[in-house]
Coordinates of C-alpha atoms in Angstrom, one line a residue:
M1 CA -93.3 136.7 16.3
R2 CA -91.7 139.5 18.3
Q3 CA -90.8 141.4 15.0
L4 CA -94.6 141.1 14.0
L5 CA -95.7 142.5 17.5
S6 CA -93.1 145.3 16.9
F7 CA -94.6 145.9 13.6
L8 CA -98.1 146.1 14.6
I9 CA -97.1 148.4 17.5
S10 CA -95.6 150.8 15.0
I11 CA -98.4 150.7 13.0
L12 CA -101.0 151.4 15.8
L13 CA -98.5 154.5 16.8
L14 CA -98.6 155.9 13.3
V15 CA -102.5 155.4 13.2
L16 CA -102.7 157.5 16.7
I17 CA -100.2 160.2 15.5
G18 CA -102.3 160.4 12.2
C19 CA -105.5 160.8 14.3
Q20 CA -104.0 163.3 16.6
S21 CA -103.0 165.5 13.6
Q22 CA -106.6 165.4 12.5
E23 CA -107.4 167.3 15.4
L24 CA -107.2 171.0 16.0
K25 CA -107.8 172.9 19.4
L26 CA -109.2 176.3 19.8
T27 CA -109.8 178.1 23.3
V28 CA -112.4 180.8 23.3
T29 CA -112.6 183.1 26.3
Y30 CA -115.6 185.2 27.3
G31 CA -114.8 188.4 28.7
A32 CA -118.0 189.4 30.4
T33 CA -118.7 189.3 34.1
I34 CA -122.1 187.8 33.6
D35 CA -123.4 184.7 32.2
S36 CA -124.5 184.5 28.2
E37 CA -126.5 182.3 26.5
Q38 CA -126.3 181.5 22.5
T39 CA -123.3 184.0 22.3
P40 CA -122.2 184.5 18.7
V41 CA -118.9 183.4 17.7
A42 CA -117.6 184.2 14.3
I43 CA -114.3 183.0 13.4
K44 CA -112.4 184.3 10.2
M45 CA -111.5 181.6 7.7
E46 CA -108.2 183.8 7.3
D47 CA -107.3 182.9 10.7
M48 CA -108.2 179.4 10.6
R49 CA -106.2 178.8 7.5
K50 CA -103.3 179.9 9.5
H51 CA -104.0 177.1 11.9
G52 CA -104.3 174.3 9.2
I53 CA -108.0 174.4 8.5
R54 CA -107.6 175.4 4.6
E55 CA -110.9 174.1 3.2
A56 CA -113.9 175.7 4.5
D57 CA -116.9 173.2 5.3
A58 CA -114.6 170.4 5.6
W59 CA -114.1 170.6 9.5
A60 CA -116.5 170.8 12.1
P61 CA -116.6 172.0 15.6
F62 CA -117.2 170.1 18.8
V63 CA -117.4 171.0 22.3
D64 CA -116.9 168.1 25.1
G65 CA -117.4 165.5 22.4
Q66 CA -120.7 167.2 20.9
L67 CA -121.2 168.5 17.5
L68 CA -121.9 172.1 17.4
P69 CA -124.5 173.6 15.2
H70 CA -122.6 175.9 12.8
Q71 CA -122.5 177.3 9.3
Y72 CA -119.7 178.7 6.8
D73 CA -120.7 182.1 5.4
D74 CA -119.5 183.9 2.4
T75 CA -119.7 187.3 3.8
D76 CA -118.4 189.3 0.8
G77 CA -120.2 187.6 -2.3
D78 CA -117.2 186.2 -3.8
G79 CA -118.3 182.6 -3.6
K80 CA -115.7 181.5 -1.0
A81 CA -116.5 181.1 2.8
D82 CA -115.1 183.9 5.0
E83 CA -116.2 182.9 8.5
L84 CA -117.3 180.0 10.5
F85 CA -120.2 180.9 12.8
F86 CA -121.8 179.1 15.8
L87 CA -123.3 179.9 19.3
L88 CA -122.0 179.1 22.7
D89 CA -123.3 179.5 26.2
F90 CA -121.1 180.8 28.6
K91 CA -120.6 181.2 32.3
A92 CA -119.1 184.7 33.4
Q93 CA -115.6 184.9 32.3
E94 CA -115.5 181.2 31.3
S95 CA -113.1 179.3 28.6
Q96 CA -114.3 176.7 26.4
T97 CA -112.3 174.5 24.1
I98 CA -113.5 173.8 20.5
T99 CA -112.0 170.9 18.8
F100 CA -112.0 170.7 15.3
K101 CA -112.3 167.5 13.4
P102 CA -112.5 166.6 9.6
K103 CA -116.2 166.2 8.6
S104 CA -117.4 162.4 8.2
A105 CA -120.6 163.3 6.7
T106 CA -123.0 166.2 5.9
E107 CA -124.6 167.7 9.0
S108 CA -128.1 169.0 8.8
F109 CA -129.2 171.5 11.7
E110 CA -132.5 173.1 12.9
V111 CA -133.2 176.0 10.8
R112 CA -133.5 179.0 13.2
T113 CA -133.1 182.0 10.8
H114 CA -134.9 182.8 7.5
L115 CA -134.8 185.4 4.9
Q116 CA -137.9 185.9 2.5
L117 CA -138.1 188.0 -0.7
G118 CA -141.0 187.2 -2.6
E119 CA -141.9 188.5 -5.9
K120 CA -145.4 188.1 -6.9
T121 CA -146.1 186.9 -10.6
A122 CA -148.9 185.2 -12.4
N123 CA -147.6 181.8 -11.4
G124 CA -147.5 182.9 -7.8
I125 CA -144.8 184.0 -5.2
I126 CA -141.4 183.4 -6.7
P127 CA -138.4 183.7 -4.2
Q128 CA -135.5 185.8 -5.4
K129 CA -132.2 186.7 -4.4
S130 CA -132.3 190.4 -5.4
A131 CA -134.7 192.9 -6.1
L132 CA -135.3 196.6 -7.1
R133 CA -136.5 198.9 -4.7
L134 CA -139.8 200.7 -6.3
N135 CA -139.7 204.3 -7.2
T136 CA -143.2 205.1 -5.3
Y137 CA -144.6 206.0 -1.8
N138 CA -147.7 204.1 -2.8
N139 CA -148.2 200.9 -0.6
K140 CA -150.6 199.4 -3.2
E141 CA -147.9 199.3 -5.8
T142 CA -145.6 197.8 -3.7
Q143 CA -148.2 195.3 -2.4
A144 CA -149.0 194.3 -6.0
Q145 CA -145.3 193.5 -6.6
Y146 CA -143.7 192.1 -3.4
Q147 CA -144.8 189.5 -0.8
F148 CA -145.6 191.4 2.3
E149 CA -144.2 194.7 0.6
G150 CA -140.5 193.7 0.5
I151 CA -138.0 191.5 2.2
G152 CA -138.7 189.9 5.3
W153 CA -136.3 188.6 8.0
E154 CA -136.8 186.1 11.1
N155 CA -135.6 183.6 13.7
D156 CA -137.1 181.4 16.2
K157 CA -138.1 184.5 18.3
V158 CA -139.3 187.3 16.1
A159 CA -139.6 188.6 12.4
F160 CA -139.3 191.8 10.7
R161 CA -140.0 193.3 7.2
N162 CA -138.6 196.4 5.1
Y163 CA -140.8 198.1 2.4
L164 CA -139.0 197.8 -0.8
D165 CA -140.2 201.2 -2.0
L166 CA -139.3 205.2 -1.0
R167 CA -140.8 204.6 2.3
N168 CA -137.7 202.4 3.4
G169 CA -139.9 201.4 6.5
M170 CA -139.2 198.7 9.2
D171 CA -142.0 196.7 10.5
I172 CA -142.3 193.7 13.0
F173 CA -144.0 190.5 12.8
G174 CA -144.5 189.4 16.2
K175 CA -144.2 185.5 16.5
T176 CA -145.8 182.9 18.9
T177 CA -144.2 180.0 17.4
S178 CA -140.3 179.2 16.9
D179 CA -141.1 177.9 13.5
M180 CA -139.9 179.8 10.3
V181 CA -143.2 181.2 9.0
L182 CA -142.5 183.9 6.4
D183 CA -142.6 181.8 3.3
R184 CA -146.2 181.3 3.9
V185 CA -147.1 185.0 5.1
G186 CA -149.0 187.3 2.8
R187 CA -150.1 184.8 0.3
E188 CA -153.2 185.6 -1.9
G189 CA -156.2 184.2 -0.4
D190 CA -154.7 183.7 3.0
A191 CA -155.9 185.5 6.2
S192 CA -154.5 189.0 6.7
Y193 CA -151.3 189.1 8.7
H194 CA -152.9 192.1 10.5
E195 CA -155.1 189.9 12.2
L196 CA -153.9 187.5 14.9
Q197 CA -153.1 183.8 13.4
E198 CA -151.5 180.6 14.7
W199 CA -148.0 181.9 14.1
G200 CA -148.5 185.5 15.2
M201 CA -149.3 188.9 13.3
D202 CA -148.0 192.2 12.2
I203 CA -148.0 194.0 15.4
L204 CA -146.7 197.6 14.4
K205 CA -148.3 200.4 12.8
V206 CA -145.5 202.5 11.1
G207 CA -147.3 204.9 9.1
S208 CA -144.9 208.1 8.2
S209 CA -142.5 207.3 11.1
L210 CA -139.2 205.7 11.3
G211 CA -140.7 202.4 12.4
A212 CA -138.7 199.5 13.7
G213 CA -135.1 200.8 13.1
S214 CA -135.7 202.8 9.8
L215 CA -133.0 205.2 9.2
A216 CA -132.6 209.0 8.6
F217 CA -129.9 211.9 8.1
W218 CA -129.7 214.8 10.5
Y219 CA -128.1 217.3 8.1
Q220 CA -127.9 221.0 8.3
D221 CA -130.9 221.1 11.0
S222 CA -133.1 219.0 8.8
L223 CA -134.3 215.2 9.1
I224 CA -133.9 213.5 5.8
R225 CA -135.1 210.0 5.2
M226 CA -132.6 207.5 4.0
T227 CA -133.9 206.2 0.9
G228 CA -133.3 206.6 -3.2
E229 CA -134.5 205.9 -6.4
E230 CA -131.5 204.0 -7.3
S231 CA -131.7 201.3 -4.7
D232 CA -131.8 197.2 -4.6
C233 CA -132.1 194.7 -2.0
R234 CA -129.5 191.5 -2.1
I235 CA -129.6 188.4 0.0
L236 CA -125.9 187.9 0.9
F237 CA -126.3 184.4 2.9
E238 CA -128.8 182.4 4.6
G239 CA -128.1 179.8 7.3
P240 CA -129.6 178.1 10.1
L241 CA -128.1 180.2 12.8
R242 CA -127.5 183.5 10.9
S243 CA -128.6 185.2 7.9
R244 CA -127.8 188.6 6.2
F245 CA -129.2 190.8 3.6
Q246 CA -128.1 194.2 2.1
L247 CA -129.8 197.3 1.2
N248 CA -128.0 199.8 -1.3
F249 CA -128.9 203.0 -2.1
Q250 CA -126.7 204.8 -5.0
H251 CA -126.4 208.6 -5.4
V252 CA -128.5 209.7 -2.4
A253 CA -128.4 213.6 -2.5
L254 CA -127.3 215.4 0.9
G255 CA -127.4 219.2 -0.1
D256 CA -124.7 219.5 -2.8
Q257 CA -123.3 216.1 -1.9
S258 CA -124.1 212.7 -3.3
V259 CA -123.4 209.5 -1.3
N260 CA -123.6 205.7 -1.7
I261 CA -125.1 203.8 1.2
T262 CA -124.6 200.3 2.1
H263 CA -127.1 198.9 5.0
N264 CA -126.4 195.1 6.1
V265 CA -129.0 193.7 8.2
T266 CA -128.2 190.5 10.2
I267 CA -130.4 188.1 12.1
V268 CA -129.2 185.6 14.5
A269 CA -131.1 182.5 16.3
G270 CA -132.3 183.2 19.8
S271 CA -132.6 187.0 19.8
Y272 CA -135.3 189.5 20.0
S273 CA -133.6 191.9 17.8
Y274 CA -131.6 192.2 14.6
E275 CA -128.5 194.0 13.8
G276 CA -127.6 196.8 11.3
E277 CA -124.5 197.9 10.0
L278 CA -124.1 201.0 7.8
T279 CA -121.4 202.1 5.5
I280 CA -121.4 205.6 3.8
S281 CA -119.1 206.9 1.2
P282 CA -117.8 209.3 0.4
A283 CA -117.6 210.9 4.2
T284 CA -120.4 213.2 5.0
E285 CA -120.9 215.6 7.8
A286 CA -124.4 214.3 8.3
S287 CA -125.5 212.3 11.4
V288 CA -127.3 208.9 11.0
V289 CA -130.5 208.8 13.2
V290 CA -131.8 205.1 14.0
G291 CA -135.5 205.5 14.8
L292 CA -138.6 203.8 16.5
V293 CA -142.2 204.7 16.2
D294 CA -144.2 206.3 18.6
L295 CA -147.7 206.5 17.7
H296 CA -149.3 206.3 21.4
N297 CA -147.6 209.1 23.0
L298 CA -145.4 206.8 25.1
P299 CA -142.2 208.4 27.0
A300 CA -138.9 207.6 25.7
Q301 CA -136.5 206.1 28.2
F302 CA -132.9 206.4 27.9
M303 CA -130.3 204.0 29.6
A304 CA -126.5 203.9 29.3
S305 CA -123.8 201.5 30.0
S306 CA -120.2 202.0 29.8
S307 CA -120.0 200.4 26.2
N308 CA -123.6 200.8 24.8
H309 CA -126.4 203.3 25.0
C310 CA -130.1 202.3 24.6
L311 CA -133.4 204.1 23.9
Y312 CA -137.0 202.3 24.5
T313 CA -140.3 202.6 24.8
Y314 CA -142.9 200.1 26.4
G315 CA -146.8 200.0 26.7
L316 CA -150.0 199.2 24.9
Q317 CA -148.5 199.9 21.4
S318 CA -148.9 196.8 19.6
E319 CA -151.5 196.2 17.0
N320 CA -152.9 193.3 19.0
K321 CA -153.7 195.9 21.6
D322 CA -151.3 194.4 24.2
S323 CA -147.8 195.5 25.5
L324 CA -144.9 195.9 23.2
G325 CA -141.4 197.0 23.9
M326 CA -139.2 198.6 21.4
A327 CA -135.6 199.6 21.7
V328 CA -132.5 200.7 19.8
I329 CA -129.0 199.9 21.2
V330 CA -125.8 201.6 19.9
P331 CA -122.3 201.8 20.8
S332 CA -121.3 204.7 23.4
Q333 CA -118.8 205.8 20.8
G334 CA -120.1 208.2 18.5
Y335 CA -123.3 208.7 20.3
Q336 CA -124.7 212.2 20.4
S337 CA -128.2 212.5 21.7
Y338 CA -131.4 211.4 21.2
I339 CA -134.4 213.1 19.4
D340 CA -138.1 213.5 19.3
T341 CA -139.0 213.8 15.6
D342 CA -142.5 215.6 16.1
S343 CA -140.5 218.9 17.2
I344 CA -138.2 219.1 14.3
S345 CA -139.9 217.2 11.0
Q346 CA -143.4 217.1 9.5
T347 CA -142.5 214.5 7.0
I348 CA -141.1 212.0 9.5
P349 CA -143.4 212.6 12.6
N350 CA -144.4 210.2 15.5
S351 CA -140.6 209.0 16.0
Y352 CA -137.8 208.8 18.4
G353 CA -134.5 208.6 17.6
I354 CA -130.7 208.1 18.3
L355 CA -128.3 210.3 16.7
G356 CA -125.0 208.6 15.9
P357 CA -121.9 209.1 13.7
S358 CA -121.7 209.5 10.2
Q359 CA -119.5 206.4 9.7
D360 CA -119.1 202.9 10.9
V361 CA -122.7 203.1 12.2
R362 CA -123.7 199.8 14.0
Y363 CA -127.0 199.1 16.0
R364 CA -129.3 196.7 17.1
F365 CA -133.3 197.1 17.3
Y366 CA -135.3 194.9 19.8
A367 CA -139.0 194.0 19.9
G368 CA -140.4 192.4 23.0
W369 CA -144.0 191.4 22.7
E370 CA -145.7 190.1 25.5
A371 CA -147.6 187.5 23.5
A372 CA -144.4 186.1 22.4
S373 CA -142.6 185.8 25.9
K374 CA -143.9 186.4 29.2
A375 CA -140.7 188.1 30.0
F376 CA -142.1 191.1 28.3
D377 CA -145.3 191.4 30.0
N378 CA -144.2 194.4 32.2
E379 CA -141.9 197.3 31.8
Q380 CA -139.3 196.1 34.5
A381 CA -138.8 192.8 32.9
F382 CA -138.2 194.5 29.5
Q383 CA -135.9 197.0 31.0
D384 CA -133.8 194.3 32.7
Y385 CA -133.8 192.3 29.7
L386 CA -132.3 195.3 27.5
K387 CA -129.7 196.2 30.4
K388 CA -128.4 192.7 30.0
E389 CA -128.3 193.0 26.3
A390 CA -126.6 196.3 26.7
M391 CA -123.8 194.8 28.9
L392 CA -123.3 191.6 26.7
W393 CA -123.3 193.4 22.9
N394 CA -119.8 193.6 21.7
Q395 CA -118.0 191.8 24.7
P396 CA -114.8 190.6 23.7
L397 CA -114.1 187.0 23.0
T398 CA -110.5 185.9 23.1
L399 CA -109.4 183.1 20.6
V400 CA -106.1 181.0 21.2
W401 CA -105.1 178.0 19.1
G402 CA -103.4 175.2 20.5
E403 CA -102.3 171.7 19.7

């Protein structure tokens, strides 16, 4: 009997040790001095493999016993996961412990981001993973080819689109719902998205301006729209919390130089913004301009923090004839100045822009529509929101693995 009891105890200890080995701990420390909700956390698979998580999508993160919505993303298009991504709420300078456990079943999370690249065919709108930019400035040709003239991206707060032609414009769909709606926007026979629908509407007139974060070069005292005949659009990945696509431009002429441009656009759940990241090769002396439209003669407002700079406008500038705030936030490093294009360009008028570096360009574009949130029904509230965002963006997260 005693031998049997010893045997059972030994088996139990082995089981407990086995269970312990099936858990890994990670402490995430948030460095900012203010609270932050829905903070993005991206962990490189390379780092995870060093600590025992070798197979992507086989392990799930938990906090206080609760499963975290998460996704594994292939960021470089090689068919293998490169990052684990999730969102966490933090108090100021708080540390949280993430427990990784092997997955016991396939999880399903609320979809809070979405990409839509629809091509119009005789059989209706067909979603695509990639598409060519049309060699035209005529929006009627683009309307005939693509759903809402190009690719759209959305989260549970706001939506945007890029015109897949030589205009390379960025536009805003204001949303009054947290549902994903872009798959049903701009279909033949439906009501126009230029009119208020139950989900929202197109709230921005772009014209020939730099729209909602469109890009240009400042080169030899001239403003040159960032576009090109050899250009395409590719969806990189799509997930419930984060989605990303890529705009590629080949052989763009800058004087006697030819450059290639990669523009990655990412949208994350819970934010009234998207993030752009630009790579240009070979190196160029041109500065990159990130723009926002000004068709209503609203003054540009500028704010600076220790880590980020912000340019914004606010006022009655939505197509719904109500208040809309728009902003560009860029890292302080590399910032040069901001400009009003009316005084320097006839081909790109009605725009403000932030001049940044020629390499490693990163920015966020924000759209705060009063119909989407009461937090944007006055300028002070929008300004307060931007100040907090400027303080939080790029705040360091410290990751410490433990047993």
